[in-house]
Coordinates of N, CA, C and O in Angstrom, one line a residue:
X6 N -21.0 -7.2 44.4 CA -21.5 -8.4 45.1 C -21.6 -9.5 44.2 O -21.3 -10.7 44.4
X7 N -22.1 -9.2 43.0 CA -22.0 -10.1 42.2 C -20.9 -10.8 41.6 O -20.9 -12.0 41.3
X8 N -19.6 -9.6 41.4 CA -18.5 -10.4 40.9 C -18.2 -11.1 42.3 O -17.5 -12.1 41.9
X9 N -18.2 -11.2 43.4 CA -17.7 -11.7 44.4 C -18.7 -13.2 44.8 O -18.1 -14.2 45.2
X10 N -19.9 -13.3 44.7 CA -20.1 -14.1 44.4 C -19.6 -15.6 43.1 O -19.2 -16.8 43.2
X11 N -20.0 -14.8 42.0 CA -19.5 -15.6 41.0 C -17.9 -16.3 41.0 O -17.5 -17.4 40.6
X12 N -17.2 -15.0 41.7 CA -16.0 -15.7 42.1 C -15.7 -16.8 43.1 O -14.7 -17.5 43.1
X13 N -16.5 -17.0 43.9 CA -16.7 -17.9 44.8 C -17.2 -19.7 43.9 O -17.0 -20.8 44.2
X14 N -17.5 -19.3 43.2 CA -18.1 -20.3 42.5 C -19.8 -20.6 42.4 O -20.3 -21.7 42.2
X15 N -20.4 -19.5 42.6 CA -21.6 -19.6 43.1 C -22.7 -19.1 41.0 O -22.4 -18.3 40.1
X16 N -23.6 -19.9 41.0 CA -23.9 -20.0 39.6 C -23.9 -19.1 39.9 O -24.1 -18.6 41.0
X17 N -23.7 -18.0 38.3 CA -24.0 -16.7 37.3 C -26.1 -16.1 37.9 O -26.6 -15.0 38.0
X18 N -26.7 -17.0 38.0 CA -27.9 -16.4 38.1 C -29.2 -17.0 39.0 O -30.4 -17.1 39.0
X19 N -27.7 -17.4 40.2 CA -28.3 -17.7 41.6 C -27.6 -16.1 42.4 O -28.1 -15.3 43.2
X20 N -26.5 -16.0 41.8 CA -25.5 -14.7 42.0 C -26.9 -13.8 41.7 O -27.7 -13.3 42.5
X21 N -26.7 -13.6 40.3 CA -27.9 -12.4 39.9 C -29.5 -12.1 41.2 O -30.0 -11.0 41.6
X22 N -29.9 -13.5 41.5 CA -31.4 -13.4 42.2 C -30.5 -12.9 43.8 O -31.1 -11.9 44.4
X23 N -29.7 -13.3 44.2 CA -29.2 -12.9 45.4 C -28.8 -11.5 45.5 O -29.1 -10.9 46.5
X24 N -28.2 -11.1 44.7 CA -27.9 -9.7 44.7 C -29.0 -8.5 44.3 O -28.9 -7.2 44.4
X25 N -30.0 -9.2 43.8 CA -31.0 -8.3 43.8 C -32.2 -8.4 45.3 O -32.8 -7.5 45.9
X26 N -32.1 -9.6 45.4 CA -32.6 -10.2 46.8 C -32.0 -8.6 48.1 O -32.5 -7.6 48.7
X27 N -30.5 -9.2 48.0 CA -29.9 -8.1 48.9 C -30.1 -6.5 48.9 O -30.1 -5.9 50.0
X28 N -30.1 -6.0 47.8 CA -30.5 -5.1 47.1 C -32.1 -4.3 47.6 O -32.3 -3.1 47.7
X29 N -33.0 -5.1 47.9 CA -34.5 -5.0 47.9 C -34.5 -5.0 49.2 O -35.0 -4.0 49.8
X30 N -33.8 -6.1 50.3 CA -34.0 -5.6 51.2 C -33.4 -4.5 51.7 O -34.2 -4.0 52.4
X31 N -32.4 -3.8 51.6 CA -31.8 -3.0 51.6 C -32.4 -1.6 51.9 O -32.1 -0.8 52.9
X32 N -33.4 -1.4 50.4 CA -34.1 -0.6 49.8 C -35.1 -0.3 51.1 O -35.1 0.7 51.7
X33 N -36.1 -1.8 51.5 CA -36.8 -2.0 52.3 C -36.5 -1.5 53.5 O -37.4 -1.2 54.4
X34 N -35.4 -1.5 53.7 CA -35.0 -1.5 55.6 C -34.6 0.2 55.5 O -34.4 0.8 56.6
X35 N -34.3 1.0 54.2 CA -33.9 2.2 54.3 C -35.5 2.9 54.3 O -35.6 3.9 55.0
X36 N -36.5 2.4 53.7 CA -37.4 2.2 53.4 C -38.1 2.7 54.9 O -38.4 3.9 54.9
X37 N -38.3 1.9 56.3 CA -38.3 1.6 57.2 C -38.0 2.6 57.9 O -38.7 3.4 58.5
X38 N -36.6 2.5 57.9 CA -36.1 3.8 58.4 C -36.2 5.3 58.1 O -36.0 6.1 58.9
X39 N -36.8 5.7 56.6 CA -37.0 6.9 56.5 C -38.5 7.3 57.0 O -38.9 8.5 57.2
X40 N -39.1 6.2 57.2 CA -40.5 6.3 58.0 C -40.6 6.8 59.4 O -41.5 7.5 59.9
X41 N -39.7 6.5 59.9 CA -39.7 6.8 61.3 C -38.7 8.1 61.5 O -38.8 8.9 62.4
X42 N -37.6 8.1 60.5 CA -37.5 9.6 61.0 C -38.5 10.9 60.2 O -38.2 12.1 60.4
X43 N -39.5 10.6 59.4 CA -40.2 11.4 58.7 C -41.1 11.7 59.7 O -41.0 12.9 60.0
X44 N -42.1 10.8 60.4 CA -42.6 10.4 61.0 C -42.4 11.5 62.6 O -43.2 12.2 63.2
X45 N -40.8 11.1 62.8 CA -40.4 11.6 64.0 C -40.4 13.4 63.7 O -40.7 14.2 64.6
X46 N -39.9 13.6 62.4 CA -40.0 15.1 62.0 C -41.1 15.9 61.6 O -41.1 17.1 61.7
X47 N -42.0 15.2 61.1 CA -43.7 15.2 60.4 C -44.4 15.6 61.7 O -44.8 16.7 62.1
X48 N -44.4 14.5 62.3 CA -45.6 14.5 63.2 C -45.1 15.2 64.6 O -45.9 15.7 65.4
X49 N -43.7 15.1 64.6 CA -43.7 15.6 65.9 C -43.7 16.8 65.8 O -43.8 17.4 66.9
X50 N -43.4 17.8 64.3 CA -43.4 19.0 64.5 C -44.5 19.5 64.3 O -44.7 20.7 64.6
X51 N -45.6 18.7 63.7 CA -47.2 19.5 63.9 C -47.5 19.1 65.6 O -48.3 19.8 66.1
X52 N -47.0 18.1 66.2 CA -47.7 18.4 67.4 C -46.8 18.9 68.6 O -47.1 18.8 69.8
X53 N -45.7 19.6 68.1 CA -45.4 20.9 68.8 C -45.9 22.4 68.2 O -45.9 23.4 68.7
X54 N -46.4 22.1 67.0 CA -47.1 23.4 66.7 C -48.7 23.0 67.2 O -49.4 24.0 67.5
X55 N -49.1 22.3 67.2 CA -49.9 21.9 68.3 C -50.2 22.6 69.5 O -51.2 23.4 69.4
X56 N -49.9 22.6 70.1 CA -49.3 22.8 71.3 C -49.2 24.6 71.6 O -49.4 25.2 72.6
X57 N -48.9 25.2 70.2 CA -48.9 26.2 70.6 C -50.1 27.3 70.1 O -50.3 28.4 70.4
X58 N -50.6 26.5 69.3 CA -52.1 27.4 68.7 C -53.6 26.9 69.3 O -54.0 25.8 69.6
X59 N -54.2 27.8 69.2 CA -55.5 27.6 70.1 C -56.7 26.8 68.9 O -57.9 26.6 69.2
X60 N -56.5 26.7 68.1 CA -57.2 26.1 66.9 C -57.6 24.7 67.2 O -56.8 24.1 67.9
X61 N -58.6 24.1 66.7 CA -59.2 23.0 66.8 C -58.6 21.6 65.8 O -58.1 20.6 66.1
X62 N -58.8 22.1 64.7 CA -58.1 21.4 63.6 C -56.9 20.8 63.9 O -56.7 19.6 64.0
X63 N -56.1 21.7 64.0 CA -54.5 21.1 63.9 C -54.6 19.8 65.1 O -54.1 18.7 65.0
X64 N -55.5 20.1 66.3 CA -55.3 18.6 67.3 C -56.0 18.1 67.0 O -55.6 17.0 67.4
X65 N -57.2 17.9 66.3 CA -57.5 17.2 65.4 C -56.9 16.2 64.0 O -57.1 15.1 63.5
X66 N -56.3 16.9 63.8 CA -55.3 16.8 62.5 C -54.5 15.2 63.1 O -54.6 14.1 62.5
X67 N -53.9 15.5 64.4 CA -53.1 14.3 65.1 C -54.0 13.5 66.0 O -53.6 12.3 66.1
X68 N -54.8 13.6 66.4 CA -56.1 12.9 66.9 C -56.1 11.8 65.9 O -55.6 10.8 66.1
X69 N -57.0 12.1 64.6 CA -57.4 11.3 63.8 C -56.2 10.7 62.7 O -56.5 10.1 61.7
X70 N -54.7 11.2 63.1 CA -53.7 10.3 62.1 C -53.9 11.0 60.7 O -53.5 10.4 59.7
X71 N -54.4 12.1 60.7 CA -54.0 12.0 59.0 C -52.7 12.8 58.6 O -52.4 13.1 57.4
X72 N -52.1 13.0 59.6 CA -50.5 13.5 58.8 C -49.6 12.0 59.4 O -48.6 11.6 58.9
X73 N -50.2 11.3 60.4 CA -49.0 9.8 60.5 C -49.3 9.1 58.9 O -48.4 8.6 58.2
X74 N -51.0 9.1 58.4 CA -51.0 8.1 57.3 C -50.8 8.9 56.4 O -51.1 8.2 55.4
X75 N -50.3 10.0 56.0 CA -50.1 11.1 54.8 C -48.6 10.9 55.2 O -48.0 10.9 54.1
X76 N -47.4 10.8 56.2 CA -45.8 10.6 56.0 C -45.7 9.5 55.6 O -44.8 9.2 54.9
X77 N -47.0 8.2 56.1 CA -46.5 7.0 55.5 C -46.6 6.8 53.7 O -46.4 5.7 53.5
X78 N -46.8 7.2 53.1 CA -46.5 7.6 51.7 C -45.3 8.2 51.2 O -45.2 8.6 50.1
X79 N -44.6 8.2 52.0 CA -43.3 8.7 51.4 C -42.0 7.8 51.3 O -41.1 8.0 50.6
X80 N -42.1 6.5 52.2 CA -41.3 5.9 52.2 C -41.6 5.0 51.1 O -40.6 4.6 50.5
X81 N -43.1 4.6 50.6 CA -44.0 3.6 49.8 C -43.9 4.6 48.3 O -44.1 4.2 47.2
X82 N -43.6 5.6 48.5 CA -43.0 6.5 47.2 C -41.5 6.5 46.7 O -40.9 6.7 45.6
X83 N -41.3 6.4 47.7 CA -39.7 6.2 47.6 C -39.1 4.9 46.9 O -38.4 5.1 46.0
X84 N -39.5 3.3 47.4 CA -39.3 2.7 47.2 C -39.5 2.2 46.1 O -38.6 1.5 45.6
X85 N -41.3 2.7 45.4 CA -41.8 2.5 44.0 C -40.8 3.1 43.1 O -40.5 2.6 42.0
X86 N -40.1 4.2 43.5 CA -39.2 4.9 42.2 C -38.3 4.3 42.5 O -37.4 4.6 41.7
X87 N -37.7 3.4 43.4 CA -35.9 3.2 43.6 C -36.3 1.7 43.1 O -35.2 1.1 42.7
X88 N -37.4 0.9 42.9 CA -37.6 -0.4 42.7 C -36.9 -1.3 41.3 O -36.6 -2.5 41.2
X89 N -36.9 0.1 40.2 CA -36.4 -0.3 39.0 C -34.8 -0.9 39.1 O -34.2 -1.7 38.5
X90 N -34.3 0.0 40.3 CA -32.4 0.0 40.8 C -32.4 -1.5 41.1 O -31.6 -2.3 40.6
X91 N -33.2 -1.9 41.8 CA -33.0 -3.3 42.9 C -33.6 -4.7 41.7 O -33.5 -5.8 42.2
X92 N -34.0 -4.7 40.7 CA -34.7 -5.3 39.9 C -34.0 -5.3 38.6 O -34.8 -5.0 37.7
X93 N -33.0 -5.4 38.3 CA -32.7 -4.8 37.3 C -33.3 -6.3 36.0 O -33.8 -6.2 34.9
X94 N -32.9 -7.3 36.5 CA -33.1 -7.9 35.8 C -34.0 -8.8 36.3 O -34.0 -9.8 35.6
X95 N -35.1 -8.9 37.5 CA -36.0 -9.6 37.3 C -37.5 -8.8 37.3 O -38.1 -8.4 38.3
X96 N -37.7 -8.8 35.9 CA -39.1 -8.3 35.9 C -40.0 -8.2 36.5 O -40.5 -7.2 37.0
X97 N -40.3 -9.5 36.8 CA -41.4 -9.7 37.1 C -41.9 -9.3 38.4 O -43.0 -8.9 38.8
X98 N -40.4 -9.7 39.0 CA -40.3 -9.2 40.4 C -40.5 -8.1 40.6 O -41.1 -7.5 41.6
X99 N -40.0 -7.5 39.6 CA -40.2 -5.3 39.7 C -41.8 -5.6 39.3 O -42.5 -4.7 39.7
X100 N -42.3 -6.5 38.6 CA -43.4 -5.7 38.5 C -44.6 -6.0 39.6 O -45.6 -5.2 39.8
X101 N -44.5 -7.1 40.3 CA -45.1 -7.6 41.4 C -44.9 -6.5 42.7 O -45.8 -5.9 43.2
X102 N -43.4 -6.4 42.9 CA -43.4 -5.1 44.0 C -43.9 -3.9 43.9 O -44.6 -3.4 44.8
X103 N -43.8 -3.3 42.8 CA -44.3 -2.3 42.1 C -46.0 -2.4 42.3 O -46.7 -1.4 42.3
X104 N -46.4 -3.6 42.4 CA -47.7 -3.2 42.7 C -48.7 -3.3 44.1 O -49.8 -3.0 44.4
X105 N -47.4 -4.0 44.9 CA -47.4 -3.9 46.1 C -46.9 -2.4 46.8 O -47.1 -2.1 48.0
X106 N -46.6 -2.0 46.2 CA -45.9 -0.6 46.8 C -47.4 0.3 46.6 O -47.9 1.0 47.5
X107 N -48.1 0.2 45.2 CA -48.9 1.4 44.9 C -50.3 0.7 46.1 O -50.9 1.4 46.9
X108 N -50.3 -0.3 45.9 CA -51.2 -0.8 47.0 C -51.1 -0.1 48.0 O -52.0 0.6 48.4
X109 N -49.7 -0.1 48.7 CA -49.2 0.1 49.8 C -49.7 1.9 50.0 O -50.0 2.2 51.1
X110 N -49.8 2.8 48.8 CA -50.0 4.2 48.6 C -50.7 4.1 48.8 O -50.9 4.3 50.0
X111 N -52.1 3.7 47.9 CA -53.5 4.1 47.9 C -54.2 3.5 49.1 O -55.4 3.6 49.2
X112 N -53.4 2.6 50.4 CA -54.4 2.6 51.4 C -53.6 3.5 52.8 O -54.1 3.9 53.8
X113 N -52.8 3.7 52.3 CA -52.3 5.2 53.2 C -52.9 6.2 53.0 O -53.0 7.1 53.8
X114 N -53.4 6.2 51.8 CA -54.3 7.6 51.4 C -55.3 7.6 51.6 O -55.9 8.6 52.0
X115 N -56.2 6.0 51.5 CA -57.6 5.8 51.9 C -57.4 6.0 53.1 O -58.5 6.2 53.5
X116 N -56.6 6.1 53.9 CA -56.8 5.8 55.3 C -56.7 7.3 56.0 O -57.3 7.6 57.0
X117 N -55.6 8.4 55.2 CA -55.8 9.5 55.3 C -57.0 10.2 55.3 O -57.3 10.9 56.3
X118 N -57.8 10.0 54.2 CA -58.8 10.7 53.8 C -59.9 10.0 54.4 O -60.9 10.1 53.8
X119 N -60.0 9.2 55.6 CA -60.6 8.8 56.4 C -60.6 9.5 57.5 O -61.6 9.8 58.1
X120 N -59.2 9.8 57.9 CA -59.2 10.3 59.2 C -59.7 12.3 58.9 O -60.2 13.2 59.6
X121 N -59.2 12.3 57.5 CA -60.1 13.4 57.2 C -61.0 13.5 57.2 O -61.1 14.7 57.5
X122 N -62.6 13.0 57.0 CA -63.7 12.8 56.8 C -64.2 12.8 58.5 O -65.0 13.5 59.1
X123 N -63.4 11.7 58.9 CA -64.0 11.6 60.8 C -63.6 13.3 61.2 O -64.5 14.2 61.4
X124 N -62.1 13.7 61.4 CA -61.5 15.1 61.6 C -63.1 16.3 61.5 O -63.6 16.9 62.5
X125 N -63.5 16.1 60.1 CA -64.9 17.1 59.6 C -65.8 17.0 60.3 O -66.4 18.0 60.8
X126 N -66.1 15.2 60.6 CA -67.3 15.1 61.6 C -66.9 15.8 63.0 O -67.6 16.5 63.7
X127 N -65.4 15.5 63.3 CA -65.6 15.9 64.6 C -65.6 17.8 64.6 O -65.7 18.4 65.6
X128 N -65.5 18.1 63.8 CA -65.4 19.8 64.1 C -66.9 20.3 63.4 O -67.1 21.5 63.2
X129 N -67.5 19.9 63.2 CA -69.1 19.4 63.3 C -69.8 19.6 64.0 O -70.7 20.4 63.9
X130 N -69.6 18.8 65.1 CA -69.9 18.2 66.4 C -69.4 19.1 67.3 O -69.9 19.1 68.5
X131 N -68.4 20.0 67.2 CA -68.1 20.7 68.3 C -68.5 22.4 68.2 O -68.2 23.3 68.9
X132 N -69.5 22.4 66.6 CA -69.9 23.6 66.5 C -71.3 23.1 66.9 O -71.9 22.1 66.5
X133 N -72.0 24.3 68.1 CA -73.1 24.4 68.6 C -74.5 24.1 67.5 O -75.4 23.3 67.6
X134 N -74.1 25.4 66.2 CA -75.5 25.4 65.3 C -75.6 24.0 64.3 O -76.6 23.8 63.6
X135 N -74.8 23.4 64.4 CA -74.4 22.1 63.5 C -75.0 20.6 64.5 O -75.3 19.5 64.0
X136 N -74.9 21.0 65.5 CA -75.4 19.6 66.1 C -76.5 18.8 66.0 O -76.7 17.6 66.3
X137 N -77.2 19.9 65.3 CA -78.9 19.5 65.2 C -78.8 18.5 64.1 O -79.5 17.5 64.3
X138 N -77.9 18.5 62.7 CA -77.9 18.2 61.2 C -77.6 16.9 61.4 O -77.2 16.5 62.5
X139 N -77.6 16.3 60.5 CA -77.1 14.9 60.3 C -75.7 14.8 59.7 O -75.6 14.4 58.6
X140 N -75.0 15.0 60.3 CA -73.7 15.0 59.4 C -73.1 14.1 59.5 O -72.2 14.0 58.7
X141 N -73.3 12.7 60.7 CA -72.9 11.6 60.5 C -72.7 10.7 59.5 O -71.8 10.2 58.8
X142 N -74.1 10.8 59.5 CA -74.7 9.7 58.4 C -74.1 10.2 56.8 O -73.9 9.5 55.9
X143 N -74.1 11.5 56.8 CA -73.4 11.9 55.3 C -71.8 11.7 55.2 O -71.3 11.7 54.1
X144 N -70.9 11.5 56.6 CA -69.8 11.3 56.7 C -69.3 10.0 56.3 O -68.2 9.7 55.9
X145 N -70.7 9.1 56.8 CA -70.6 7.7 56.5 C -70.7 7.3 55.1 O -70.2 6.2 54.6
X146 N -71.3 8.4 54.5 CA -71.7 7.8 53.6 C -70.5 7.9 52.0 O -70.2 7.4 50.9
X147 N -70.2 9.3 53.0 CA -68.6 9.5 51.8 C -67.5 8.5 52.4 O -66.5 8.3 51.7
X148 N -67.6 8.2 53.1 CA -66.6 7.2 53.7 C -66.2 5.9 52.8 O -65.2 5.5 52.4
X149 N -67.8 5.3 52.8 CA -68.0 4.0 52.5 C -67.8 4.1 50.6 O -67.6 3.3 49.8
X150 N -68.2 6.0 50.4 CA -67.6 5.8 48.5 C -66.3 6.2 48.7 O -65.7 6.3 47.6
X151 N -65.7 6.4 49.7 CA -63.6 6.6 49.3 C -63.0 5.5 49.0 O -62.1 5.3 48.2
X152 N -63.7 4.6 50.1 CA -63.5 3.3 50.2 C -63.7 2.3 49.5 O -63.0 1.3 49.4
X153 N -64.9 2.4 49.0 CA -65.3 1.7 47.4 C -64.5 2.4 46.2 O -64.2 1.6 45.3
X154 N -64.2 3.2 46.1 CA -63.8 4.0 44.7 C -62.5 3.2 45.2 O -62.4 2.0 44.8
X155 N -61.9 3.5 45.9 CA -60.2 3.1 46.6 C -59.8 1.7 46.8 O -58.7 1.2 46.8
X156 N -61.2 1.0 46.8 CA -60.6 -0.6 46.7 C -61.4 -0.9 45.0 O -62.0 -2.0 44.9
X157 N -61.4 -0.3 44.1 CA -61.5 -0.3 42.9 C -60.9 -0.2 42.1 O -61.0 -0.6 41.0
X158 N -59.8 0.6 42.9 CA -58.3 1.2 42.3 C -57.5 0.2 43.0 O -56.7 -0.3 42.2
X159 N -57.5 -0.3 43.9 CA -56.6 -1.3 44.6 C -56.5 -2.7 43.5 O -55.5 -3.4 43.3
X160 N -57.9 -2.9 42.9 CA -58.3 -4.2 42.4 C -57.9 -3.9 41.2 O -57.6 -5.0 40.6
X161 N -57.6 -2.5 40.1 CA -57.7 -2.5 38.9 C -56.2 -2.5 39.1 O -55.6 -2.4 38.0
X162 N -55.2 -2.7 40.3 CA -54.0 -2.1 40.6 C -53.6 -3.7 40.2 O -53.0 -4.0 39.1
X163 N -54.0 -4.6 41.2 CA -54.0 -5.5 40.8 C -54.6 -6.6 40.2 O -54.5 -7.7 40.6
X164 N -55.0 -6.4 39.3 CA -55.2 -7.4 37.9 C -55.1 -6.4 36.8 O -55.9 -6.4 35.8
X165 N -54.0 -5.5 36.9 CA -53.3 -4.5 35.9 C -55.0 -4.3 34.7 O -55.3 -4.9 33.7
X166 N -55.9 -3.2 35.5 CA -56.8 -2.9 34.6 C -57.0 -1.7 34.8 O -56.6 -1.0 35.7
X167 N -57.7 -1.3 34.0 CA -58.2 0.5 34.4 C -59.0 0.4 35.7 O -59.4 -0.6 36.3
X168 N -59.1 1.5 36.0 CA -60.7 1.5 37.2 C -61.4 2.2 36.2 O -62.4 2.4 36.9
X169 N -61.6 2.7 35.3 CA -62.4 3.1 34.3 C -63.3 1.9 33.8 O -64.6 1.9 33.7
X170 N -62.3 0.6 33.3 CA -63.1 -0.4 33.2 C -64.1 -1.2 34.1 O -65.2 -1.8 34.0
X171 N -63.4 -0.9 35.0 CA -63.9 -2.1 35.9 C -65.3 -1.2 36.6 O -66.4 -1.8 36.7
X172 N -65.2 0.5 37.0 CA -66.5 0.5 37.0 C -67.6 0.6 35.6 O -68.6 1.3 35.7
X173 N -67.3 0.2 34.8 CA -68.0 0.4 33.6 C -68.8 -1.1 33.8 O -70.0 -1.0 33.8
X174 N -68.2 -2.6 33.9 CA -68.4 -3.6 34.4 C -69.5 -3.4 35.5 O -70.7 -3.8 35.3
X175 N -69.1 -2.8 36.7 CA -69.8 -2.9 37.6 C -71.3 -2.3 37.3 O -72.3 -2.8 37.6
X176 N -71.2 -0.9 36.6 CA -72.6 -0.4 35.8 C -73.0 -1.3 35.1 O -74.1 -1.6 35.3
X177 N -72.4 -1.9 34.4 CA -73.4 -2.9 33.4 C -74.2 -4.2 34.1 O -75.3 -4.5 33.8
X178 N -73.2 -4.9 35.5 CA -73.8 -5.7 36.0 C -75.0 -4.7 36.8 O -76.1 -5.2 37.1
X179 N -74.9 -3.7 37.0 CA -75.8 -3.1 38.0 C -77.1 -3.1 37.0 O -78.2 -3.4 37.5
X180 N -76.9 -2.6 35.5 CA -78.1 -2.5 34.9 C -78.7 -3.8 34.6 O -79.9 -3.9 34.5
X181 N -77.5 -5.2 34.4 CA -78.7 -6.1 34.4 C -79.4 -6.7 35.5 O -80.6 -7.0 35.4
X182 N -78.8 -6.6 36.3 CA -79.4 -6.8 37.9 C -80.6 -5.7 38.0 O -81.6 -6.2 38.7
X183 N -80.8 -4.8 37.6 CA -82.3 -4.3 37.8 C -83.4 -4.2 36.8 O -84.6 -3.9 36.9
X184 N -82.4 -4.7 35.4 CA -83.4 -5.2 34.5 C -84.4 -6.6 34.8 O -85.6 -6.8 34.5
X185 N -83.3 -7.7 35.7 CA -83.9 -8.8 36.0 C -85.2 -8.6 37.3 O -86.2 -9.3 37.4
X186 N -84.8 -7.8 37.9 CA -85.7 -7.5 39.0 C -86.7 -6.7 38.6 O -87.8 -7.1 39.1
X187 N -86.9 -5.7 37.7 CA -87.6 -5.2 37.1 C -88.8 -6.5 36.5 O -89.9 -6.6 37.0
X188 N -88.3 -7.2 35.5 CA -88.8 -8.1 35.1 C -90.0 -9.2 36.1 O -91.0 -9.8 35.7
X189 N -89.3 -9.3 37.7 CA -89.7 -10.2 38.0 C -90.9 -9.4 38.4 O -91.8 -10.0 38.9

């Protein structure tokens, strides 16, 4: 594509951005498409096994989405490893998608491990000696730390830092924050 452009008379590294341009989308729309037939083979064969077992879980399992948001990680895995192919020569670009993609991972997984957590509550709730306990409120409460830990990783994803650092930051603001209150 590139010699075909260049031959055209088209500059050397308007050629280069276009052919990587074409390239990404490419990636993206295979990208797309491997989603929906993963999707169509994933999900539709747990919910024909579904269908045939008397178990709670497994309709569960598709109730709350956590095998649609656990296939959508494969296409967002896919594209992270094929990104180096489509990029070859603009960095920065690989390195921007690249963190769009992991983005793209860690909230398919937050979002899995959500529908796992509700999944628990609801098989909870449908055992008789369990109804009495508070298991909401404890569900809530791991929820709201997946979710904090996960948009910590999102944040350290993007401003290329550890999550090691950043909650180390967040402890230290937390210790001066109750040193000052302490004080007052």
């Amino acid at each position: 594509m590139n010699k075909v452009l260049t031959g055209w008379g088209v500059d050397e590294k308007i050629a280069n951005t276009f052919d990587e341009a074409i390239i990404a989308i490419l990636l993206v729309a295979v990208a797309i498409g491997l989603d929906y037939l993963c999707q169509a083979i994933f999900v539709g064969g747990v919910r024909s096994i579904v269908k045939h077992t008397h178990y709670k879980w497994d309709t569960l399992l598709i109730k709350r989405k956590v095998v649609h948001y656990l296939v959508h990680t494969i296409p967002g895995i896919l594209v992270y490893a094929l990104l180096p192919m489509a990029f070859i020569r603009g960095k920065e670009l690989l390195f921007i998608s690249q963190k769009i993609c992991a983005v793209y991972i860690i909230f398919s997984l937050l979002l899995a491990l959500n529908g796992l957590l509700l999944m628990m509550l609801d098989l909870f709730n449908q055992q008789e000696k369990m109804r009495n306990r508070p298991m909401k409120g404890f569900i809530q409460v791991l929820q709201v730390l997946v979710f904090f830990v996960g948009g910590i990783v999102i944040i350290a994803i993007l401003v290329n830092k550890s999550p090691a650092t950043l909650f180390a930051g967040l402890g230290a603001s937390a210790a001066i924050l109750m040193l000052t209150c302490w004080r007052n």
